Short mmCIF file of C-alpha atoms in Angstrom, two decimals:
data_model
loop_
_atom_site.label_atom_id
_atom_site.label_comp_id
_atom_site.label_asym_id
_atom_site.label_seq_id
_atom_site.Cartn_x
_atom_site.Cartn_y
_atom_site.Cartn_z
CA UNK N 154 -4.45 12.93 27.71
CA UNK N 155 -4.55 9.15 26.64
CA UNK N 156 -2.32 7.87 23.72
CA UNK N 157 -3.19 4.35 21.85
CA UNK N 158 -1.10 2.86 19.33
CA UNK N 159 -2.69 0.91 17.07
CA UNK N 160 -1.69 -3.57 17.56
CA UNK N 161 -0.26 -3.62 13.94
CA UNK N 162 1.14 0.13 12.40
CA UNK N 163 4.29 0.94 10.17
CA UNK N 164 6.03 -1.37 7.58
CA UNK N 165 4.78 -4.49 6.13
CA UNK N 166 6.49 -8.04 5.27
CA UNK N 167 6.88 -6.72 1.76
CA UNK N 168 7.71 -3.41 2.08
CA UNK N 169 10.73 -4.48 4.96
CA UNK N 170 11.70 -6.95 1.86
CA UNK N 171 11.59 -4.73 -0.52
CA UNK N 172 13.51 -1.86 1.73
CA UNK N 173 16.13 -4.19 2.69
CA UNK N 174 16.98 -5.14 -1.08
CA UNK N 175 17.48 -1.33 -1.90
CA UNK N 176 19.37 -0.40 0.91
CA UNK N 177 21.70 -3.99 0.12
CA UNK N 178 21.63 -3.01 -4.04
CA UNK N 179 22.52 0.89 -3.25
CA UNK N 180 26.12 -0.30 -1.05
CA UNK N 181 27.50 -2.62 -3.78
CA UNK N 182 26.72 -1.12 -6.10
CA UNK N 183 28.27 2.63 -6.86
CA UNK N 184 24.36 3.64 -8.53
CA UNK N 185 21.09 1.38 -8.39
CA UNK N 186 17.57 2.65 -10.56
CA UNK N 187 14.37 2.10 -9.04
CA UNK N 188 11.22 2.52 -11.75
CA UNK N 189 9.60 4.79 -10.21
CA UNK N 190 9.34 5.09 -6.11
CA UNK N 191 10.19 1.95 -4.04
CA UNK N 192 7.78 2.47 -1.95
CA UNK N 193 5.08 5.02 -0.93
CA UNK N 194 6.56 7.02 1.52
CA UNK N 195 8.73 9.93 0.11
CA UNK N 196 10.95 10.07 3.62
CA UNK N 197 12.36 6.56 3.05
CA UNK N 198 12.23 7.40 -1.22
CA UNK N 199 15.04 10.57 -0.20
CA UNK N 200 16.90 8.03 2.48
CA UNK N 201 17.35 5.59 -0.63
CA UNK N 202 18.49 8.74 -2.75
CA UNK N 203 21.13 9.39 -0.02
CA UNK N 204 22.66 5.67 -0.36
CA UNK N 205 22.68 5.94 -4.31
CA UNK N 206 19.70 4.75 -5.49
CA UNK N 207 18.12 6.49 -7.55
CA UNK N 208 14.39 6.33 -9.06
CA UNK N 209 13.53 6.79 -12.23
CA UNK N 210 10.37 8.03 -14.37
CA UNK N 211 11.11 5.05 -17.44
CA UNK N 212 13.55 2.02 -18.63
CA UNK N 213 14.94 5.89 -20.54
CA UNK N 214 16.50 7.05 -18.01
CA UNK N 215 18.38 4.54 -16.81
CA UNK N 216 21.66 4.41 -18.19
CA UNK N 217 22.33 0.98 -17.92
CA UNK N 218 22.50 1.21 -13.90
CA UNK N 219 21.42 -2.33 -12.28
CA UNK N 220 17.31 -1.87 -11.62
CA UNK N 221 15.64 -2.53 -8.86
CA UNK N 222 12.14 -3.94 -9.39
CA UNK N 223 9.86 -1.86 -6.79
CA UNK N 224 7.87 -3.41 -4.14
CA UNK N 225 4.49 -2.26 -6.61
CA UNK N 226 5.54 -4.55 -9.47
CA UNK N 227 6.67 -2.92 -13.01
CA UNK N 228 4.33 -4.07 -16.36
CA UNK N 229 5.22 -6.91 -18.37
CA UNK N 230 6.99 -4.31 -21.55
CA UNK N 231 8.70 -2.67 -19.30
CA UNK N 232 10.60 -6.13 -17.91
CA UNK N 233 10.59 -7.38 -21.71
CA UNK N 234 12.40 -3.35 -22.07
CA UNK N 235 14.77 -4.78 -19.50
CA UNK N 236 15.43 -7.82 -20.62
CA UNK N 237 15.89 -6.19 -23.78
CA UNK N 238 18.73 -3.68 -23.10
CA UNK N 239 20.58 -6.85 -20.83
CA UNK N 240 19.92 -4.31 -17.80
CA UNK N 241 20.54 -6.14 -14.58
CA UNK N 242 17.20 -6.83 -12.46
CA UNK N 243 17.26 -7.01 -9.17
CA UNK N 244 13.32 -7.55 -8.17
CA UNK N 245 11.19 -6.46 -4.57
CA UNK N 246 7.88 -7.28 -6.38
CA UNK N 247 5.88 -8.01 -2.99
CA UNK N 248 5.04 -11.67 -2.57
CA UNK N 249 1.34 -11.08 -2.67
CA UNK N 250 1.40 -8.84 -5.61
CA UNK N 251 3.51 -10.94 -8.18
CA UNK N 252 0.68 -13.71 -7.56
CA UNK N 253 -1.98 -11.60 -8.23
CA UNK N 254 0.01 -10.99 -11.39
CA UNK N 255 -0.21 -14.97 -12.27
CA UNK N 256 -4.32 -14.85 -10.94
CA UNK N 257 -4.51 -11.68 -14.16
CA UNK N 258 -2.47 -13.51 -16.26
CA UNK N 259 -4.03 -17.76 -15.88
CA UNK N 260 -7.58 -16.19 -15.89
CA UNK N 261 -7.03 -14.52 -19.52
CA UNK N 262 -4.83 -17.25 -20.39
CA UNK N 263 -8.25 -19.56 -20.00
CA UNK N 264 -10.19 -16.85 -21.69
CA UNK N 265 -11.81 -14.94 -18.80
CA UNK N 266 -12.30 -11.02 -18.64
CA UNK N 267 -10.60 -9.53 -16.08
CA UNK N 268 -11.91 -6.88 -13.64
CA UNK N 269 -9.65 -5.23 -11.39
CA UNK N 270 -10.72 -3.93 -8.00
CA UNK N 271 -8.76 -0.90 -7.54
CA UNK N 272 -7.34 2.31 -8.61
CA UNK N 273 -6.77 2.93 -12.37
CA UNK N 274 -3.84 5.11 -12.13
CA UNK N 275 -1.93 3.68 -8.72
CA UNK N 276 1.05 1.32 -9.90
CA UNK N 277 0.23 -2.07 -9.01
CA UNK N 278 -2.62 -2.17 -10.91
CA UNK N 279 -0.90 -0.86 -14.21
CA UNK N 280 0.79 -3.96 -13.85
CA UNK N 281 -1.61 -6.43 -13.27
CA UNK N 282 -3.34 -5.00 -16.11
CA UNK N 283 0.05 -5.60 -18.07
CA UNK N 284 -0.93 -9.49 -18.08
CA UNK N 285 -4.15 -9.52 -18.92
CA UNK N 286 -2.85 -9.90 -23.48
CA UNK N 287 -5.65 -11.92 -24.37
CA UNK N 288 -8.36 -9.13 -24.05
CA UNK N 289 -8.55 -6.08 -21.68
CA UNK N 290 -8.34 -6.11 -17.71
CA UNK N 291 -11.51 -4.03 -16.75
CA UNK N 292 -10.35 -1.47 -13.41
CA UNK N 293 -13.41 -0.92 -11.12
CA UNK N 294 -13.30 0.79 -8.09
CA UNK N 295 -16.90 0.41 -6.71
CA UNK N 296 -20.08 -2.01 -7.65
CA UNK N 297 -21.33 0.88 -9.09
CA UNK N 298 -19.31 0.92 -12.19
CA UNK N 299 -20.20 -3.20 -13.46
CA UNK N 300 -22.33 -2.51 -16.27
CA UNK N 301 -23.10 -5.38 -18.83
CA UNK N 302 -20.83 -8.01 -16.93
CA UNK N 303 -18.49 -10.59 -19.04
CA UNK N 304 -20.89 -14.00 -18.24
CA UNK N 305 -17.46 -15.75 -18.08
CA UNK N 306 -15.19 -13.75 -15.89
CA UNK N 307 -12.59 -13.62 -12.77
CA UNK N 308 -12.03 -10.63 -10.38
CA UNK N 309 -8.67 -9.45 -8.86
CA UNK N 310 -8.06 -7.10 -6.19
CA UNK N 311 -5.29 -4.45 -5.99
CA UNK N 312 -3.50 -5.44 -2.84
CA UNK N 313 -3.54 -2.78 -0.40
CA UNK N 314 -8.37 -2.52 -0.96
CA UNK N 315 -10.92 -2.83 1.66
CA UNK N 316 -12.17 -6.08 1.98
CA UNK N 317 -16.14 -4.28 2.29
CA UNK N 318 -15.60 -3.23 -0.91
CA UNK N 319 -13.67 -5.98 -2.37
CA UNK N 320 -16.90 -8.32 -1.53
CA UNK N 321 -19.23 -5.27 -3.22
CA UNK N 322 -18.26 -6.52 -6.29
CA UNK N 323 -18.24 -9.70 -5.88
CA UNK N 324 -22.00 -10.04 -5.13
CA UNK N 325 -22.54 -7.75 -8.24
CA UNK N 326 -20.86 -9.88 -9.77
CA UNK N 327 -22.57 -13.03 -8.96
CA UNK N 328 -25.78 -11.33 -9.59
CA UNK N 329 -24.88 -11.67 -13.12
CA UNK N 330 -21.99 -13.55 -14.59
CA UNK N 331 -22.75 -17.40 -14.83
CA UNK N 332 -18.58 -18.33 -14.40
CA UNK N 333 -16.51 -16.54 -11.73
CA UNK N 334 -13.59 -16.68 -10.59
CA UNK N 335 -13.04 -14.77 -7.38
CA UNK N 336 -8.87 -14.10 -6.35
CA UNK N 337 -8.87 -12.24 -2.85
CA UNK N 338 -5.63 -10.56 -3.32
CA UNK N 339 -5.64 -8.36 -0.36
CA UNK N 340 -2.24 -8.69 1.00
CA UNK N 341 -3.04 -10.02 4.90
CA UNK N 342 -1.18 -6.91 6.68
CA UNK N 343 -3.63 -4.87 5.12
CA UNK N 344 -7.02 -6.17 5.90
CA UNK N 345 -4.88 -6.60 9.67
CA UNK N 346 -3.64 -2.99 9.98
CA UNK N 347 -7.73 -1.76 8.91
CA UNK N 348 -9.09 -3.74 10.91
CA UNK N 349 -7.20 -2.51 14.13
CA UNK N 350 -7.59 0.71 12.77
CA UNK N 351 -11.15 0.56 13.16
CA UNK N 352 -10.77 -0.54 16.05
CA UNK N 353 -9.06 1.99 17.49
CA UNK N 354 -10.72 4.70 15.67
CA UNK N 355 -14.45 3.73 17.82
CA UNK N 356 -12.32 3.84 21.12
CA UNK N 357 -10.91 7.65 20.35
CA UNK N 358 -11.53 11.21 20.14
CA UNK N 359 -9.10 11.69 17.08
CA UNK N 360 -6.95 9.60 14.78
CA UNK N 361 -3.76 10.52 13.95
CA UNK N 362 -2.57 8.23 10.47
CA UNK N 363 0.51 8.78 9.44
CA UNK N 364 2.04 7.79 5.88
CA UNK N 365 2.80 8.51 2.80
CA UNK N 366 0.16 10.55 1.20
CA UNK N 367 0.12 9.29 -2.37
CA UNK N 368 0.09 5.98 -0.35
CA UNK N 369 -2.60 4.20 -0.93
CA UNK N 370 -3.11 1.51 2.03
CA UNK N 371 -2.39 4.90 4.04
CA UNK N 372 -5.75 6.47 1.90
CA UNK N 373 -7.47 3.77 2.55
CA UNK N 374 -6.93 3.69 6.95
CA UNK N 375 -7.71 7.44 6.84
CA UNK N 376 -10.64 6.41 5.06
CA UNK N 377 -11.72 3.75 7.31
CA UNK N 378 -11.13 6.34 10.60
CA UNK N 379 -12.72 9.23 9.46
CA UNK N 380 -16.02 7.27 9.66
CA UNK N 381 -15.27 7.36 13.59
CA UNK N 382 -13.25 9.53 14.92
CA UNK N 383 -11.79 13.40 13.54
CA UNK N 384 -8.63 11.38 11.72
CA UNK N 385 -5.98 13.57 10.43
CA UNK N 386 -3.74 12.05 7.80
CA UNK N 387 -0.20 13.19 8.00
CA UNK N 388 4.00 11.89 6.82
CA UNK N 389 5.98 13.77 9.71
CA UNK N 390 5.14 15.20 13.23
CA UNK N 391 6.04 18.25 11.42
CA UNK N 392 2.30 18.45 10.13
CA UNK N 393 1.14 18.11 13.73
CA UNK N 394 -1.30 20.43 15.18
CA UNK N 395 -2.02 21.63 18.81
CA UNK N 396 -5.16 22.69 18.01
CA UNK N 397 -6.38 19.26 17.11
CA UNK N 398 -6.43 19.21 20.75
CA UNK N 399 -7.62 19.58 24.00
CA UNK N 400 -5.35 18.23 27.25
CA UNK N 401 -8.07 15.15 27.69
CA UNK N 402 -8.09 13.70 24.35
CA UNK N 403 -8.47 10.54 23.40
CA UNK N 404 -5.10 9.59 20.52
CA UNK N 405 -5.37 6.60 18.04
CA UNK N 406 -2.42 6.21 16.00
CA UNK N 407 -2.24 4.53 13.24
CA UNK N 408 -0.32 3.69 10.58
CA UNK N 409 0.06 2.54 6.84
CA UNK N 410 2.61 -0.45 5.47
CA UNK N 411 5.39 1.91 4.26
CA UNK N 412 6.28 4.30 6.59
CA UNK N 413 9.11 3.28 8.95
CA UNK N 414 9.17 2.94 12.58
CA UNK N 415 11.46 6.05 13.27
CA UNK N 416 8.54 8.37 12.07
CA UNK N 417 5.60 6.79 14.18
CA UNK N 418 7.79 6.75 17.51
CA UNK N 419 9.03 10.74 16.58
CA UNK N 420 4.77 12.19 15.75
CA UNK N 421 4.48 9.72 19.46
CA UNK N 422 7.67 11.73 21.34
CA UNK N 423 6.33 15.47 20.04
CA UNK N 424 2.69 14.56 21.81
CA UNK N 425 4.24 13.79 24.85
CA UNK N 426 6.22 15.97 24.86
CA UNK N 427 3.47 18.47 24.02
CA UNK N 428 0.63 16.66 27.20
CA UNK N 429 2.52 14.60 29.41
CA UNK N 430 4.88 11.62 29.61
CA UNK N 431 4.53 7.92 28.95
CA UNK N 432 3.00 7.16 32.88
CA UNK N 433 -0.48 7.89 30.66
CA UNK N 434 -0.32 6.47 27.24
CA UNK N 435 -1.21 2.52 26.31
CA UNK N 436 1.45 0.95 24.01
CA UNK N 437 -0.31 -1.73 22.31
CA UNK N 438 1.88 -2.31 19.54
CA UNK N 439 5.07 -3.75 18.81
CA UNK N 440 6.76 -0.60 17.77
CA UNK N 441 9.19 0.87 20.89
CA UNK N 442 8.04 3.88 21.92
CA UNK N 443 11.02 5.89 24.05
#
């Protein structure tokens, strides 16, 4: 049995920043709200609830508590509503998401039709769409969805999408548009995690992708990994099944950008308890395992 950890896995900069802001706010105030989950990891969200950081689905539920803008950002209307109600705003929007918002605003202001490569129902994409106020943004999930594009267009990506798909969409628009602005807003952490997950999946029998089931970047890791190895997307160690492995299995582990180290370590250690000791594993990441 051999267990390999992806070189880059777990919390990215934006998620670490958001969670830190939430923890500090929970310590400062008796109760704080977040508009939606602060990140897409239910275990972290539940831990923060115990510290007084409670997610709500709309501004009307905030009850005048300070409100944290989650890492995915919120729509312009939600932000304005918070300001109109004079609610204290604590902004934990990921800097990469904020930059993408600025690109949408710029393109829309300069009369470009905005295309957003992403998942239409994802909170980040809903936020990005709200910054296109002159022309409604068009959300696409693949190059095949582009039909008769506008001649003056701009392309922005959800920060957690895959670079391969983004390139395909770009090439499709280049074929049709006379003027095209392209902003590669896929965050560095996403690209790095996808690359190292794929490289690891090519070398193992079974891959474990750890992270929230609603996490876009984690689902993308699982999708990419499944092209090269048997892949299981799990959130916690309780979901592990011994029948997934045999004693000779070579196991790879990767995790989404919103997955905390302690969950990764717990899963790693459970595999060690089942199949062997640390001397038979290779730790190729900065995550402390014990």
